[in-house]
Tab-separated table of C-alpha atoms in Angstrom:
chain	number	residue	atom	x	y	z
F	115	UNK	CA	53.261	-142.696	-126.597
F	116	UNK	CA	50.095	-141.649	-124.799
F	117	UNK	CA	50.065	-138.071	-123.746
F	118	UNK	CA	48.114	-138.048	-120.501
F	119	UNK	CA	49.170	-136.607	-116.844
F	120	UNK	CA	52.007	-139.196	-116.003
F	121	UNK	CA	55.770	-140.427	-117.050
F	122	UNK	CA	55.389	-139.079	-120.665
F	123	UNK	CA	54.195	-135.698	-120.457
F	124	UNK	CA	53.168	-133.170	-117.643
F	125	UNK	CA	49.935	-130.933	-116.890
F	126	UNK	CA	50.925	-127.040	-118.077
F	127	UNK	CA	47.659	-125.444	-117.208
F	128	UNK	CA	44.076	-126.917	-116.030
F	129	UNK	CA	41.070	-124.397	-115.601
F	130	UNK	CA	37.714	-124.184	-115.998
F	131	UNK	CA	38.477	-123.354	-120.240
F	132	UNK	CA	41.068	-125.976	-121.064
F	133	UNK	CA	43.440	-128.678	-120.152
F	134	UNK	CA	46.526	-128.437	-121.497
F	135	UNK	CA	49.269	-131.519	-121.324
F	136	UNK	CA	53.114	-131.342	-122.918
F	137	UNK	CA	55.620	-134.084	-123.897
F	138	UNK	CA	57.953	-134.322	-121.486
F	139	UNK	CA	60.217	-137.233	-123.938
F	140	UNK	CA	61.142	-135.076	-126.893
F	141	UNK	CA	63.722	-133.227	-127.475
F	142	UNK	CA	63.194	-131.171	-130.388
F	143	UNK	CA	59.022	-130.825	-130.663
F	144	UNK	CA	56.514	-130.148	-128.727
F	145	UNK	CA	53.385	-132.131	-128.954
F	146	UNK	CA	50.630	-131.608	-126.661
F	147	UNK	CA	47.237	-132.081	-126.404
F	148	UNK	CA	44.115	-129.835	-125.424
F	149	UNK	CA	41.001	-130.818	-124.282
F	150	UNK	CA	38.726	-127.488	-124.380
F	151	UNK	CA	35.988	-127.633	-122.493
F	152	UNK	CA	32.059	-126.484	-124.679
F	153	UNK	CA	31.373	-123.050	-125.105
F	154	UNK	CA	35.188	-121.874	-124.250
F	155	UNK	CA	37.868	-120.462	-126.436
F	156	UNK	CA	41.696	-120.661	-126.465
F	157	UNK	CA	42.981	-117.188	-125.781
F	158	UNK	CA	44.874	-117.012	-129.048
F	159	UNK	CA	48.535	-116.524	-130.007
F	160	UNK	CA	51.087	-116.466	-132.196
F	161	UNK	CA	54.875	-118.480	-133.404
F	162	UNK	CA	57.184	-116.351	-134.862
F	163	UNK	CA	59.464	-118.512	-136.735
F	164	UNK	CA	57.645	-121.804	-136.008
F	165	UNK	CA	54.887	-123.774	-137.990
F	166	UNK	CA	52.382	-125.963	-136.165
F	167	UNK	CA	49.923	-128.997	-137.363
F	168	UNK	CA	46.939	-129.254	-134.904
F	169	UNK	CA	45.306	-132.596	-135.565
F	170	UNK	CA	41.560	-132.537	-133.717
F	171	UNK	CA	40.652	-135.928	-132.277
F	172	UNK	CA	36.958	-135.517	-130.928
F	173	UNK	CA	34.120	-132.447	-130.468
F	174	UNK	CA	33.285	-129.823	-132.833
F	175	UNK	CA	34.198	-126.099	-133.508
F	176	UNK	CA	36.583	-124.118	-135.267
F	177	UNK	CA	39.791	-122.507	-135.531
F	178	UNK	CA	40.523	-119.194	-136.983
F	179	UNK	CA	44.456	-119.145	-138.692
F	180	UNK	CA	45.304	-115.619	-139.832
F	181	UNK	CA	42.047	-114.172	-141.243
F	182	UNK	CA	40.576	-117.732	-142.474
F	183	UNK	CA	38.249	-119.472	-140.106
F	184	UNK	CA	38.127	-123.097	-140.454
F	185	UNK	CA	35.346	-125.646	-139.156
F	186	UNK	CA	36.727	-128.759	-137.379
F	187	UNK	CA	35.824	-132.112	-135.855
F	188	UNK	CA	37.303	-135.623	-135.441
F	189	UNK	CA	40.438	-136.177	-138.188
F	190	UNK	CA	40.549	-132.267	-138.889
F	191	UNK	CA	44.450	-131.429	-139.981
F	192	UNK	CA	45.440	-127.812	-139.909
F	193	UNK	CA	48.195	-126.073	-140.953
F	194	UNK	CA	49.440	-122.846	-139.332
F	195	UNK	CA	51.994	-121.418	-141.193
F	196	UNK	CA	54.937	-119.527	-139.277
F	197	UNK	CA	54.056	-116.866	-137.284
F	198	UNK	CA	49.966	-116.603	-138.341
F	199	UNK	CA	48.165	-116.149	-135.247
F	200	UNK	CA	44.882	-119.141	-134.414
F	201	UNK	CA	42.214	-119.444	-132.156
F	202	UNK	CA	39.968	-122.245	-131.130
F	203	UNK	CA	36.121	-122.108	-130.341
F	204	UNK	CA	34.646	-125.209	-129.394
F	205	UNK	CA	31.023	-124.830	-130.313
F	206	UNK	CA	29.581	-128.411	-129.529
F	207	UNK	CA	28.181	-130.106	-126.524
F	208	UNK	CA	31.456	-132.402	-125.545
F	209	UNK	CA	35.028	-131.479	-125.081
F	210	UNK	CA	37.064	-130.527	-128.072
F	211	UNK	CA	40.294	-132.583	-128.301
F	212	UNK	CA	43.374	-131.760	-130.747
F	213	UNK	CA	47.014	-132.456	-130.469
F	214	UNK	CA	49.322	-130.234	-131.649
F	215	UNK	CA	52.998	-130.446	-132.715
F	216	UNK	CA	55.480	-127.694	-133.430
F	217	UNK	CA	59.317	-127.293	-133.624
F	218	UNK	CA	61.348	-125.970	-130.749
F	219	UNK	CA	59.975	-124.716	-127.660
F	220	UNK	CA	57.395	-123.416	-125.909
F	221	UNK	CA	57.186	-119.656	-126.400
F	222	UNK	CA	53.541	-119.088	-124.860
């Protein structure tokens, strides 16, 4: 499955930081993707009772999980245990891409 704007998955939110896309297939995870535009920042946030696996595809920056920040680029894994709050800078000249999965639903 290719999560882009169309059958599989749908646009949540497109501004001048991010865009953000969410399957639209399963039933039981979401897995979306983010494409953060240079020099931005998510705004942060939190799962209680959910883990999540970002998976970065292309770009450059870093997340911060809990009180650990974390460089990333292409074929960065991390881990975000349940309920640690994370935050994404993308410090490089391109977009910053990652996927993320996570159990349940949407809660932000």
């Amino acid at each position: 499955m290719k999560i882009k704007n169309g059958k599989d998955s749908k646009i949540l939110k497109q501004n001048e930081t991010y865009t953000l896309l969410d399957n639209t297939t399963l039933k039981n995870l979401v897995v979306s993707k983010t494409i953060l535009h240079p020099g931005k920042n998510t705004t942060g946030h939190n799962h209680p009772g959910q883990e999540e696996v970002y998976h970065f595809i292309s770009g450059e920056g870093y997340i911060v999980v809990g009180d650990t920040e974390i460089d990333v680029e292409a074929g960065s894994i991390v881990l975000i245990p349940d309920a640690y709050f994370h935050k994404v800078w993308n410090t490089g000249l391109e977009d910053l891409v990652f996927v993320c999965v996570f159990d349940g639903k949407r809660n932000h």
